[in-house]
CSV table of N, CA, C and O in Angstrom, one decimal:
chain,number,residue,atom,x,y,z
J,511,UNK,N,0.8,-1.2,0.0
J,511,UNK,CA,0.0,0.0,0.0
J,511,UNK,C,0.9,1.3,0.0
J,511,UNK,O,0.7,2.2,-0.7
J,512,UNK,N,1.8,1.1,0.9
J,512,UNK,CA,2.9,2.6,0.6
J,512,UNK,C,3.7,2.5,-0.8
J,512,UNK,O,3.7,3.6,-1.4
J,513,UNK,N,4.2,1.5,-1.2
J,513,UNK,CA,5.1,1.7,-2.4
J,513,UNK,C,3.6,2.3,-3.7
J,513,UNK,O,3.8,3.2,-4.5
J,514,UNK,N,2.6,1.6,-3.7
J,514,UNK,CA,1.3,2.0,-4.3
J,514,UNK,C,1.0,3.5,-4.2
J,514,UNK,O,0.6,4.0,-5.3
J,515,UNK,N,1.0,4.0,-3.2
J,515,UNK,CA,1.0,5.4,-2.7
J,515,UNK,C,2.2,6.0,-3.3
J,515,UNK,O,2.1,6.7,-4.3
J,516,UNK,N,3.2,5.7,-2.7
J,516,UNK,CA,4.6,6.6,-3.5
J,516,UNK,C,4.4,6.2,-5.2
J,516,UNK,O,4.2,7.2,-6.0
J,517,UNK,N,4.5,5.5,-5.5
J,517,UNK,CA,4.4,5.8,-6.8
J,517,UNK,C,3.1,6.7,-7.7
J,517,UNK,O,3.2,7.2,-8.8
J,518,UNK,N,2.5,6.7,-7.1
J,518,UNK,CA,0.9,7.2,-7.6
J,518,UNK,C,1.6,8.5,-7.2
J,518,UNK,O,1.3,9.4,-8.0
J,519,UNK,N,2.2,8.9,-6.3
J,519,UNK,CA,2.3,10.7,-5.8
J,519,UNK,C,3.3,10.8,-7.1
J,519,UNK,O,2.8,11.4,-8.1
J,520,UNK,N,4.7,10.3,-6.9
J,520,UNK,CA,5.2,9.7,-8.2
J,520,UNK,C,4.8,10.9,-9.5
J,520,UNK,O,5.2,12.0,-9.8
J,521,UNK,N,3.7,9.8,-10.2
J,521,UNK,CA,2.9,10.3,-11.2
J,521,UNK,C,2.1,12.0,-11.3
J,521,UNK,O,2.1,12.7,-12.3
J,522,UNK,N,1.7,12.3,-10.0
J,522,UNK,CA,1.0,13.5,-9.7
J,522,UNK,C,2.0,14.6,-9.9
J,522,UNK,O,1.8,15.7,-10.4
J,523,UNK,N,3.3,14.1,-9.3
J,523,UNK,CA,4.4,15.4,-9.3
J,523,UNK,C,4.7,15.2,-10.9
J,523,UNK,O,4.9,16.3,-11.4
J,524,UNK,N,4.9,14.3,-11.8
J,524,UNK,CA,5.3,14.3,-12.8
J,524,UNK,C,3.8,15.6,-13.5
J,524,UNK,O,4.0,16.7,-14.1
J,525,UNK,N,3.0,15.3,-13.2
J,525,UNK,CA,1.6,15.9,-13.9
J,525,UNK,C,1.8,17.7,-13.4
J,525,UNK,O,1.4,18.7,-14.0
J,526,UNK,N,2.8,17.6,-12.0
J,526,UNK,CA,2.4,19.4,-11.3
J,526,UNK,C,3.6,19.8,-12.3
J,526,UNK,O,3.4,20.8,-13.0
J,527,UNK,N,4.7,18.9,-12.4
J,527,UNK,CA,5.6,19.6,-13.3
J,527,UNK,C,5.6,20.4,-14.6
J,527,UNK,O,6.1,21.5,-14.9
J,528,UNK,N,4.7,19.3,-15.4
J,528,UNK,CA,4.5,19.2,-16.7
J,528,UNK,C,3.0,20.8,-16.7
J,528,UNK,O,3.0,21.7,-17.6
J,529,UNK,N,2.4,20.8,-15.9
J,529,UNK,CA,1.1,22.0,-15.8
J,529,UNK,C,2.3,23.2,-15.8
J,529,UNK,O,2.2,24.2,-16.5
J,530,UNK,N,3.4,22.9,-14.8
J,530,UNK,CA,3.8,24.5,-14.1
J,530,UNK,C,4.9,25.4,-15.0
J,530,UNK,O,5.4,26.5,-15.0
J,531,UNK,N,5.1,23.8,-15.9
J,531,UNK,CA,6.2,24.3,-17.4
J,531,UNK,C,4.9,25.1,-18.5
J,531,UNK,O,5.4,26.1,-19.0
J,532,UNK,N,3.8,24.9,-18.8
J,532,UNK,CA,3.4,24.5,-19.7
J,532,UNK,C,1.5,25.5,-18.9
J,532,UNK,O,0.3,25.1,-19.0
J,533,UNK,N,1.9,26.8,-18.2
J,533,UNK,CA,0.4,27.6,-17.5
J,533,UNK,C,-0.6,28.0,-18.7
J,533,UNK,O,-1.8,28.0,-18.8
J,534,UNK,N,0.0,28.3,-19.3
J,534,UNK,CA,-1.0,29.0,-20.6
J,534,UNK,C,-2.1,27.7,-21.4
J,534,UNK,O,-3.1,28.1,-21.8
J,535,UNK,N,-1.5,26.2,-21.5
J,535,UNK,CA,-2.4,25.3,-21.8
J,535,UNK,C,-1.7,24.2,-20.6
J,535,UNK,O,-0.6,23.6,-20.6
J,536,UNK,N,-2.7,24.2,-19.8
J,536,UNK,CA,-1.5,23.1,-18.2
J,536,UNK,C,-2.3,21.7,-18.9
J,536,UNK,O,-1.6,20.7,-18.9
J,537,UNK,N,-3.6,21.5,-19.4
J,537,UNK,CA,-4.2,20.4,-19.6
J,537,UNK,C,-3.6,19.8,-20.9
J,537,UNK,O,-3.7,18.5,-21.0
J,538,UNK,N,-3.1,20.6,-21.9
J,538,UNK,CA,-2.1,19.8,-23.3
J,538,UNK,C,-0.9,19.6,-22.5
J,538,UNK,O,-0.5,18.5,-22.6
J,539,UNK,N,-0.4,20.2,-21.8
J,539,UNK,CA,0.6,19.6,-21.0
J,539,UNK,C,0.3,18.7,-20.3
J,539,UNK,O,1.2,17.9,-20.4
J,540,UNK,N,-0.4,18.3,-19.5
J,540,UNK,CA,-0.2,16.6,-19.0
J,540,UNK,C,-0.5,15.8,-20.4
J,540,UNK,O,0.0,14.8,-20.7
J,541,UNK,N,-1.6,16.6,-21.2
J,541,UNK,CA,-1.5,15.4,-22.2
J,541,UNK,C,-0.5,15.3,-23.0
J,541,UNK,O,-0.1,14.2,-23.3
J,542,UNK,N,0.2,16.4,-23.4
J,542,UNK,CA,1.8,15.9,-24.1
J,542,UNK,C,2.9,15.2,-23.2
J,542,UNK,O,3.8,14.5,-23.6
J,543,UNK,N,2.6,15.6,-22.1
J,543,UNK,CA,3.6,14.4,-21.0
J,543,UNK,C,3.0,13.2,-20.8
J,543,UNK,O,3.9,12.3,-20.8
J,544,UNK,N,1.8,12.7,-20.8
J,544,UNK,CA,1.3,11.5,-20.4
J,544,UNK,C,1.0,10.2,-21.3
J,544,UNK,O,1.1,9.0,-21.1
J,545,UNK,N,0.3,11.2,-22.7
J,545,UNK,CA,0.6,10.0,-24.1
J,545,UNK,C,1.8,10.7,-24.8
J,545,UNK,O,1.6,11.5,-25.7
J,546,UNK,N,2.7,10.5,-24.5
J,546,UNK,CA,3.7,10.3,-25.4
J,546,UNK,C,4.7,9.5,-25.1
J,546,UNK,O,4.9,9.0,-24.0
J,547,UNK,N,5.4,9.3,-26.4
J,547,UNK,CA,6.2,8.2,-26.8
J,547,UNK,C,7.3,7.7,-25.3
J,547,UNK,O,7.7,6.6,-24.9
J,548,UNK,N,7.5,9.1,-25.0
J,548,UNK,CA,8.6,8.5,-23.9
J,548,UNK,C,8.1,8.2,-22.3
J,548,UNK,O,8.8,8.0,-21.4
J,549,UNK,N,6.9,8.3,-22.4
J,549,UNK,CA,6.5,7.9,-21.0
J,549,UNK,C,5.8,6.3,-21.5
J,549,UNK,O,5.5,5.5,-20.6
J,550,UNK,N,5.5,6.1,-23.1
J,550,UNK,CA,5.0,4.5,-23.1
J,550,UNK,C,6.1,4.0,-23.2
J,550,UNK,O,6.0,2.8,-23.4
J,551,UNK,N,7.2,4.5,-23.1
J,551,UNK,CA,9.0,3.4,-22.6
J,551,UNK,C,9.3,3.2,-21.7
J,551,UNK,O,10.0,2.2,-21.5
J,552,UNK,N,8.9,4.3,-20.6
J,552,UNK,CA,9.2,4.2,-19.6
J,552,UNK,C,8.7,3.2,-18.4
J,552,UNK,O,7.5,3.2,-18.0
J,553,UNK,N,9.6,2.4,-18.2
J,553,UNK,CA,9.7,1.2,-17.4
J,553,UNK,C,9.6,1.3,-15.8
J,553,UNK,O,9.2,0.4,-15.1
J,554,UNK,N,10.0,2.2,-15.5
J,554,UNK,CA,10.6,2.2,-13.9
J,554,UNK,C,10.1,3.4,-13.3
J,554,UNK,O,10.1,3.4,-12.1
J,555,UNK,N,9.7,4.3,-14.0
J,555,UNK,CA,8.8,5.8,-13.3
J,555,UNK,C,8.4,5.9,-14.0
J,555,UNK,O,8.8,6.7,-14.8
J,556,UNK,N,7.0,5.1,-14.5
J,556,UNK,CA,5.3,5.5,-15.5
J,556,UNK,C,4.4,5.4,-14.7
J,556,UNK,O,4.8,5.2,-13.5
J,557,UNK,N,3.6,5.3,-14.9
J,557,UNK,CA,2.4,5.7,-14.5
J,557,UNK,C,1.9,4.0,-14.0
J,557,UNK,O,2.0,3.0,-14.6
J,558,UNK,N,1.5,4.2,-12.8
J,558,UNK,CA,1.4,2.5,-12.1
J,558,UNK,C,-0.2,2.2,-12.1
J,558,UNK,O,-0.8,1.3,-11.7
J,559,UNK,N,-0.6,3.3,-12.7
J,559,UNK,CA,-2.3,3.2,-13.4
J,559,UNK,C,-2.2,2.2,-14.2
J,559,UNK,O,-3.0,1.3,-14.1
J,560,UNK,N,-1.3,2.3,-15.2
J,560,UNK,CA,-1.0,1.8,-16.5
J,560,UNK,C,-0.3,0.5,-16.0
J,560,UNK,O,-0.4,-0.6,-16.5
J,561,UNK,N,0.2,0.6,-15.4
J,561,UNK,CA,1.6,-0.9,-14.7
J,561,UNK,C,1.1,-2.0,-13.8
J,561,UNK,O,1.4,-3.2,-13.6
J,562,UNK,N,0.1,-1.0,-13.4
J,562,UNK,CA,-0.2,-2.2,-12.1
J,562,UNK,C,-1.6,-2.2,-11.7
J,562,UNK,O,-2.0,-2.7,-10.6
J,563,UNK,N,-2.4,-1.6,-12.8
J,563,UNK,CA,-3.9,-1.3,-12.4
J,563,UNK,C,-4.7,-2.6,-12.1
J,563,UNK,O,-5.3,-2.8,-11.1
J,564,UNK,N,-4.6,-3.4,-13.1
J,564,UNK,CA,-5.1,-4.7,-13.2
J,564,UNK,C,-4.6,-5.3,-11.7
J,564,UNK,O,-5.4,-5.6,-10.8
J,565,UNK,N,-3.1,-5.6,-11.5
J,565,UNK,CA,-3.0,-6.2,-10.3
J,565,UNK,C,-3.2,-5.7,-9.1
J,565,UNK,O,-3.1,-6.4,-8.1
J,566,UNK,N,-3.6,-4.0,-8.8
J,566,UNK,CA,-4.3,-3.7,-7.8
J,566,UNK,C,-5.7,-4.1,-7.5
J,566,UNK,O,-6.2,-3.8,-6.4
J,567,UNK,N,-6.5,-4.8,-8.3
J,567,UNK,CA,-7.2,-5.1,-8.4
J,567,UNK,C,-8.0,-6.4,-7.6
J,567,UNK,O,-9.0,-6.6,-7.0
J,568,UNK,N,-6.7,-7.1,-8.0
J,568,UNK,CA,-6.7,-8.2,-6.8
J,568,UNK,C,-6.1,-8.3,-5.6
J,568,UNK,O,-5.9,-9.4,-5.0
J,569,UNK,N,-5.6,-6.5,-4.9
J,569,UNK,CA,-5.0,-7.0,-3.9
J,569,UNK,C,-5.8,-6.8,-2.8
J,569,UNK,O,-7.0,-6.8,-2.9
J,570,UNK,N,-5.1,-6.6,-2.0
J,570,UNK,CA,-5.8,-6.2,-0.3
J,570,UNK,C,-7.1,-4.8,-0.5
J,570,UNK,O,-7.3,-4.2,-1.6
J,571,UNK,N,-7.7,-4.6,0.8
J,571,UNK,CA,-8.2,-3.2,0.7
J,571,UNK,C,-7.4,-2.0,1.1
J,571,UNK,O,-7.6,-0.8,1.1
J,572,UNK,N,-6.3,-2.8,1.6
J,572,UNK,CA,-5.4,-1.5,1.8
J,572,UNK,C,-4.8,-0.9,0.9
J,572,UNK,O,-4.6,0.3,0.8
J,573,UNK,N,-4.5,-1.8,0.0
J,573,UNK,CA,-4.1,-1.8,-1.3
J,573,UNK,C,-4.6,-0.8,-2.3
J,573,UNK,O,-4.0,0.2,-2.7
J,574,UNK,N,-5.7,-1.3,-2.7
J,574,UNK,CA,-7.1,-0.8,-3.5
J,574,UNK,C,-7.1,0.5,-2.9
J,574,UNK,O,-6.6,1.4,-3.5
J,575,UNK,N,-7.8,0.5,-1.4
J,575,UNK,CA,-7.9,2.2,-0.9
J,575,UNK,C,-6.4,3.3,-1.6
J,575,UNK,O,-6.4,4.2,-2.4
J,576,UNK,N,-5.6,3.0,-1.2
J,576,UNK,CA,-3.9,3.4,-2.0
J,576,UNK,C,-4.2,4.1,-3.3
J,576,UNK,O,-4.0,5.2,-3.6
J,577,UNK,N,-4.7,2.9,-4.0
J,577,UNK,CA,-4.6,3.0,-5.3
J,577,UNK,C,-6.0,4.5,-5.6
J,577,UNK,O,-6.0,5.5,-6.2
J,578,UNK,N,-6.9,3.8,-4.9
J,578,UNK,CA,-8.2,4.6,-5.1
J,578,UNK,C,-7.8,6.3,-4.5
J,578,UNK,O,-8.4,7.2,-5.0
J,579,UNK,N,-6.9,6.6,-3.7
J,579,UNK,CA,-7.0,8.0,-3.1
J,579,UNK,C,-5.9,8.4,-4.6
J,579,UNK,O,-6.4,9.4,-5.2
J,580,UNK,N,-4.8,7.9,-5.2
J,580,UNK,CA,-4.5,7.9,-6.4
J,580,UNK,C,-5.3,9.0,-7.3
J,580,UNK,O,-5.3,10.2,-7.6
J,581,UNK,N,-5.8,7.8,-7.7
J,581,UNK,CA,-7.0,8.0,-8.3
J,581,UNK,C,-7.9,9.1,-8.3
J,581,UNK,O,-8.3,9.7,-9.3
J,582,UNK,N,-8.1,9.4,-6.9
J,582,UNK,CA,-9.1,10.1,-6.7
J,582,UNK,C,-8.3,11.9,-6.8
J,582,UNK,O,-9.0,12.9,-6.8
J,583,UNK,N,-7.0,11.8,-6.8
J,583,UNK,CA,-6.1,12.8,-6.6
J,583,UNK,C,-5.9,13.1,-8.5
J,583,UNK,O,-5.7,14.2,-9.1
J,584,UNK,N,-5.9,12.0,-9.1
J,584,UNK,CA,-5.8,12.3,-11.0
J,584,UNK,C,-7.0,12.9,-10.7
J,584,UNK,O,-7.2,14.0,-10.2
J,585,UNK,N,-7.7,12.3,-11.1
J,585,UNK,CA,-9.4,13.2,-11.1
J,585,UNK,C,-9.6,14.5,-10.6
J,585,UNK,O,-10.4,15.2,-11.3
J,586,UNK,N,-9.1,14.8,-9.8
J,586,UNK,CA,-9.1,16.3,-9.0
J,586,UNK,C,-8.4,17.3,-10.1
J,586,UNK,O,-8.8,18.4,-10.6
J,587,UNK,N,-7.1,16.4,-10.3
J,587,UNK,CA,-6.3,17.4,-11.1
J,587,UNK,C,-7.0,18.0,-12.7
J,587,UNK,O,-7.0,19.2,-13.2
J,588,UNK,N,-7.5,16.7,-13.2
J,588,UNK,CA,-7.9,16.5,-14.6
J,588,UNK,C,-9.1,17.7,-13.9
J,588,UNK,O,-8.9,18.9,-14.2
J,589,UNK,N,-10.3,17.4,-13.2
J,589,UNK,CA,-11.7,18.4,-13.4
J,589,UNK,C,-10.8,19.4,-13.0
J,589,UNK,O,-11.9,20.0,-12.7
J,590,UNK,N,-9.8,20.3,-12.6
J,590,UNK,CA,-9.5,21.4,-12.1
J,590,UNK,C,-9.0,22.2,-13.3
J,590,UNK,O,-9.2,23.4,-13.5
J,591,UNK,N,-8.3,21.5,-14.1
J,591,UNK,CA,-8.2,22.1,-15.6
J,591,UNK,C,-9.0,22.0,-16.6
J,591,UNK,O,-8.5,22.3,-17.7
J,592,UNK,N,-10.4,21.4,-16.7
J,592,UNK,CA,-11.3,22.0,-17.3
J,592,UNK,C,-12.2,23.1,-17.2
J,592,UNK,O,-12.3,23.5,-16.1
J,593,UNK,N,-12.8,23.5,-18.0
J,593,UNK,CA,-13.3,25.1,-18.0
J,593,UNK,C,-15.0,24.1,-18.1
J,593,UNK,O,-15.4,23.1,-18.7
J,594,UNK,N,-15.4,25.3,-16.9
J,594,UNK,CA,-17.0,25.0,-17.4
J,594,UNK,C,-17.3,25.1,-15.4
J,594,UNK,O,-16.4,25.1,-14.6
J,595,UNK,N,-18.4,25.0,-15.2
J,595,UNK,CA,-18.7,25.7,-14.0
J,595,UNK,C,-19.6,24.6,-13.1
J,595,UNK,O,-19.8,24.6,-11.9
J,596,UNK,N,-19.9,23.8,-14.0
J,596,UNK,CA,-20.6,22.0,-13.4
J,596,UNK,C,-19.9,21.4,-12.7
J,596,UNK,O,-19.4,20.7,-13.6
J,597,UNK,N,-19.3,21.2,-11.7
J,597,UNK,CA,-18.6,20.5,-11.1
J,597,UNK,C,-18.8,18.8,-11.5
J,597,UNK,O,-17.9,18.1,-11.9
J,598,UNK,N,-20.3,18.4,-11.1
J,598,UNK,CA,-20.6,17.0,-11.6
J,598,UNK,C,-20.2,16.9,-13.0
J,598,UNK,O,-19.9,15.7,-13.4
J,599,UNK,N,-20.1,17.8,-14.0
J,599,UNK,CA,-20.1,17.3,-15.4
J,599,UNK,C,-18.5,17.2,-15.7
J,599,UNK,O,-18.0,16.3,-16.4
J,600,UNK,N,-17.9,18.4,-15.0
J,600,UNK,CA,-16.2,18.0,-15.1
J,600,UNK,C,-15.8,16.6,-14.0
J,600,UNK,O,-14.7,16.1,-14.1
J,601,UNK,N,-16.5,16.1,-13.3
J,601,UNK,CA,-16.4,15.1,-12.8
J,601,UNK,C,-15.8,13.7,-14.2
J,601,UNK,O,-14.9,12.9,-14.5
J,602,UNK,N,-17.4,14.2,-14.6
J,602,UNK,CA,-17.3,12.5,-15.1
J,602,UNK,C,-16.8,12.9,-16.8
J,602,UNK,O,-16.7,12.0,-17.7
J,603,UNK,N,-16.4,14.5,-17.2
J,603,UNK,CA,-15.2,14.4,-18.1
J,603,UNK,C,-14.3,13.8,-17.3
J,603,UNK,O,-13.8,12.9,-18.0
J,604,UNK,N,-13.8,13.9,-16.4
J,604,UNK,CA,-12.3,13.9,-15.7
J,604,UNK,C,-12.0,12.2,-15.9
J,604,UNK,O,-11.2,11.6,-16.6
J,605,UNK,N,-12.9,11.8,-15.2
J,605,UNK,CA,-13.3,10.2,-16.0
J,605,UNK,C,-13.1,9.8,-16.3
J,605,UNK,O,-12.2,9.0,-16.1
J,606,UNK,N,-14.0,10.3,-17.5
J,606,UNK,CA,-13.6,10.0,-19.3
J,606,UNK,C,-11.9,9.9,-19.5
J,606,UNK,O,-11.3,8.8,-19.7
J,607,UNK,N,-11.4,11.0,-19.4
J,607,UNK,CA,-10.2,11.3,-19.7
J,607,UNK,C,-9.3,10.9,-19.5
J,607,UNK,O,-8.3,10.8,-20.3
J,608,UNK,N,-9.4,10.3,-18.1
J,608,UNK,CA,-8.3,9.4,-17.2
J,608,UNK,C,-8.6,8.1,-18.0
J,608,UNK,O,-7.9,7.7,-18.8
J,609,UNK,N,-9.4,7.6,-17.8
J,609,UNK,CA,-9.7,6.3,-18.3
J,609,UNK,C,-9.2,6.0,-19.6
J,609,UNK,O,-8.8,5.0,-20.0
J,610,UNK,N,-9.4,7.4,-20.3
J,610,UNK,CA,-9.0,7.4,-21.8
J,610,UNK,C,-7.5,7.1,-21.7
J,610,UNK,O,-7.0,6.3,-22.5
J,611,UNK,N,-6.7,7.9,-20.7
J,611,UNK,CA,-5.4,8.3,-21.1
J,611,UNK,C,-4.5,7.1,-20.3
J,611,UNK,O,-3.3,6.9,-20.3
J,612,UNK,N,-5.5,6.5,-19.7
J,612,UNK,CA,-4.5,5.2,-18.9
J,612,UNK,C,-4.9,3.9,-20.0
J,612,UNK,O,-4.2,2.9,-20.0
J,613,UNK,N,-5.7,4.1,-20.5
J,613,UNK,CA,-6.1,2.9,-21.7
J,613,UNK,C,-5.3,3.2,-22.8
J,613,UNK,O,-4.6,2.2,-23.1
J,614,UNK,N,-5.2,4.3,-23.4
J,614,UNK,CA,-3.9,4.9,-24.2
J,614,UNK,C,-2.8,4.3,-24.0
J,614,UNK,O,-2.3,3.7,-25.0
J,615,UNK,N,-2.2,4.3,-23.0
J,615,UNK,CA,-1.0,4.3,-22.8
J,615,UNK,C,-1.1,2.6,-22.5
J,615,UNK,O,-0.1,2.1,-22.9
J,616,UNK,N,-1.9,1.7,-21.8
J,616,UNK,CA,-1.7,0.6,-21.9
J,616,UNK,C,-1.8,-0.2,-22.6
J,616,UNK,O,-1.4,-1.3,-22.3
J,617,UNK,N,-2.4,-0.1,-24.0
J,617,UNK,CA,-2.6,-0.4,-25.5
J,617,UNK,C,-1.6,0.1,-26.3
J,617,UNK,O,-1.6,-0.1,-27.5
J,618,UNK,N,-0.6,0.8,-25.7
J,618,UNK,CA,0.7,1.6,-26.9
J,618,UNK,C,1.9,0.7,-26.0
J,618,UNK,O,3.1,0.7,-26.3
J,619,UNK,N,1.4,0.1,-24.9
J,619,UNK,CA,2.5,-0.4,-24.3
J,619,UNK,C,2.6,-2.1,-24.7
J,619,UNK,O,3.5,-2.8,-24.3
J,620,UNK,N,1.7,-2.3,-25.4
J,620,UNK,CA,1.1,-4.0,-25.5
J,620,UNK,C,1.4,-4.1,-26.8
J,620,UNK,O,1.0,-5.3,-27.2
J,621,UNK,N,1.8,-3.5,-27.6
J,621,UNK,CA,2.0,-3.9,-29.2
J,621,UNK,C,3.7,-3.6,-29.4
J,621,UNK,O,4.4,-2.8,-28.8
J,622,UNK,N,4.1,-4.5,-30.6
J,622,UNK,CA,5.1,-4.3,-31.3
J,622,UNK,C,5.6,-2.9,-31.6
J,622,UNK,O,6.5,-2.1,-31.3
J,623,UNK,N,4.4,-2.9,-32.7
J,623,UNK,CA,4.5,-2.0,-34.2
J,623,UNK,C,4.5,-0.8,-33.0
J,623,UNK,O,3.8,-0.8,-32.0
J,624,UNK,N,5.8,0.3,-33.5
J,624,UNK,CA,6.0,2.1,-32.9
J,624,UNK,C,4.7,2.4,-33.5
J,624,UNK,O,3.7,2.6,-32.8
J,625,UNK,N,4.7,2.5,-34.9
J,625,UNK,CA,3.1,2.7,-35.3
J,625,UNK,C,1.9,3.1,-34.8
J,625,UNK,O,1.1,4.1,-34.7
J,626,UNK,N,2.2,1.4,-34.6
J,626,UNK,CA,0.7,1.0,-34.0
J,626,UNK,C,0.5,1.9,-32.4
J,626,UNK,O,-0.5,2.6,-32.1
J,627,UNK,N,1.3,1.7,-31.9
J,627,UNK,CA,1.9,2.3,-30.5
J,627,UNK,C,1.5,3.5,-30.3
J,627,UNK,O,0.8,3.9,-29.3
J,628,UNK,N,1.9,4.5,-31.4
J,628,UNK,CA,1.4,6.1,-31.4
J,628,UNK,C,0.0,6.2,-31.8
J,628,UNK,O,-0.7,7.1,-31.3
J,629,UNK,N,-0.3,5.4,-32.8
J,629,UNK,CA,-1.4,5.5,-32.9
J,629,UNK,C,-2.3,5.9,-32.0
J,629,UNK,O,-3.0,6.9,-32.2
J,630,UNK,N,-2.3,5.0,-30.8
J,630,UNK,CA,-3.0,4.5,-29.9
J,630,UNK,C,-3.0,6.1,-28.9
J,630,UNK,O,-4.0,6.6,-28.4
J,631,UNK,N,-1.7,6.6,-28.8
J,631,UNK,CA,-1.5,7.7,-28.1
J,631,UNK,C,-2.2,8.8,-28.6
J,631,UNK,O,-2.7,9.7,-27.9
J,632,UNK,N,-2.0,8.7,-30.4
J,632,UNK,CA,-2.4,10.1,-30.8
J,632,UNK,C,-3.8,10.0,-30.7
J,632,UNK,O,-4.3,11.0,-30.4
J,633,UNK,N,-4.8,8.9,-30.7
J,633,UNK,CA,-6.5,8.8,-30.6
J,633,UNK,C,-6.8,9.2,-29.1
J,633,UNK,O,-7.8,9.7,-28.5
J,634,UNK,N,-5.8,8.9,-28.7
J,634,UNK,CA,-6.0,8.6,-26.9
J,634,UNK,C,-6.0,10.6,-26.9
J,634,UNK,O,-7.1,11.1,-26.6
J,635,UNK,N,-5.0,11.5,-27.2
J,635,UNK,CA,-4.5,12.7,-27.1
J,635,UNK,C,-5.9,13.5,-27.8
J,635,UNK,O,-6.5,14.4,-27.3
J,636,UNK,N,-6.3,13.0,-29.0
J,636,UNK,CA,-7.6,13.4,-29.6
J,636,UNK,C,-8.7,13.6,-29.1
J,636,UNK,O,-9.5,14.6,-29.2
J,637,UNK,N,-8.8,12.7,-28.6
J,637,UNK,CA,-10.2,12.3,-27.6
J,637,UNK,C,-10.2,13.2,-26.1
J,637,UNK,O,-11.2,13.8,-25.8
J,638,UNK,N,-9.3,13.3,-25.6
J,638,UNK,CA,-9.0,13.7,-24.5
J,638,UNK,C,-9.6,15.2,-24.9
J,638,UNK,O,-10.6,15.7,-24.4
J,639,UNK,N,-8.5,16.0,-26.2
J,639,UNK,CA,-8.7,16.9,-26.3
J,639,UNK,C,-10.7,17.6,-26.9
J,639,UNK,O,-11.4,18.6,-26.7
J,640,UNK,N,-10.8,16.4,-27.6
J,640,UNK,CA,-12.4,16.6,-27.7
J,640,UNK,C,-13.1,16.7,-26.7
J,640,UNK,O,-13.9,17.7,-26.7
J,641,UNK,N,-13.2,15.7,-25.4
J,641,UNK,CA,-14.0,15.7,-24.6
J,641,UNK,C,-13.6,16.9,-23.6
J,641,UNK,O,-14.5,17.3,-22.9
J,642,UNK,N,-12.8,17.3,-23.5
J,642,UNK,CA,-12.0,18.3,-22.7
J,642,UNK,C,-13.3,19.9,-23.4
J,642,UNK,O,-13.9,20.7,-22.8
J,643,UNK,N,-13.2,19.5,-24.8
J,643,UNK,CA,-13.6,20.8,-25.7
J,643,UNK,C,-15.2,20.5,-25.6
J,643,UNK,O,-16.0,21.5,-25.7
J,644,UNK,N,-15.7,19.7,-25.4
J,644,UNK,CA,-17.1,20.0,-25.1
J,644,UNK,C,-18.2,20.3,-24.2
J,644,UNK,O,-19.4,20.4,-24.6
């Protein structure tokens, strides 16, 4: 549950970075930090949404809770950089988004083809950006 925790904070500082480089669009910046090519290489500091989601899945509740305050800390970040004044509706964009961008990245992580790989990033980066725009 702590290594689960540090790594998930991990990810968050990667995300405060990437917003405090990048104020004028902070939301293309996690998305150009989070689907891109060099974070679906990265092996040892990515995203444990993407690495270990599935096997938190099966673990303890101590575990799960870890993962879930995570979680619940992406979400915060993601509805805080959308524009729009619904809190419930940037909720379940924030969602969308996350879900999108950790399915992204674990579908660009599961194939051969570089191709195929970006592909998967640039639909993931598209989508993000659509549902973000609506």
């Amino acid at each position: 549950a702590e290594a689960s925790a540090r790594a998930l904070e991990s990810t968050t500082d990667h995300w405060s970075k990437a917003i405090a480089a990048n104020a004028d669009d902070p939301l293309g910046a996690v998305i150009a930090f989070y689907l891109s090519n060099g974070h679906r290489k990265e092996k040892r500091d990515g995203c444990p949404l993407v690495s270990l989601g599935a096997d938190a899945a099966r673990q303890s509740a101590e575990v799960k809770a870890s993962f879930e305050a995570g979680i619940r800390e992406h979400l915060r970040i993601v509805s805080r950089l959308l524009s729009g004044a619904d809190t419930k509706e940037k909720h379940a964009k924030a969602m969308a988004i996350l879900a999108t961008m950790v399915g992204a990245v674990t579908l660009s992580r599961a194939v051969n083809d570089p191709r195929l790989a970006k592909s998967f990033l640039d639909a993931g980066a598209k989508s993000v950006r659509d549902a973000a725009a609506s």
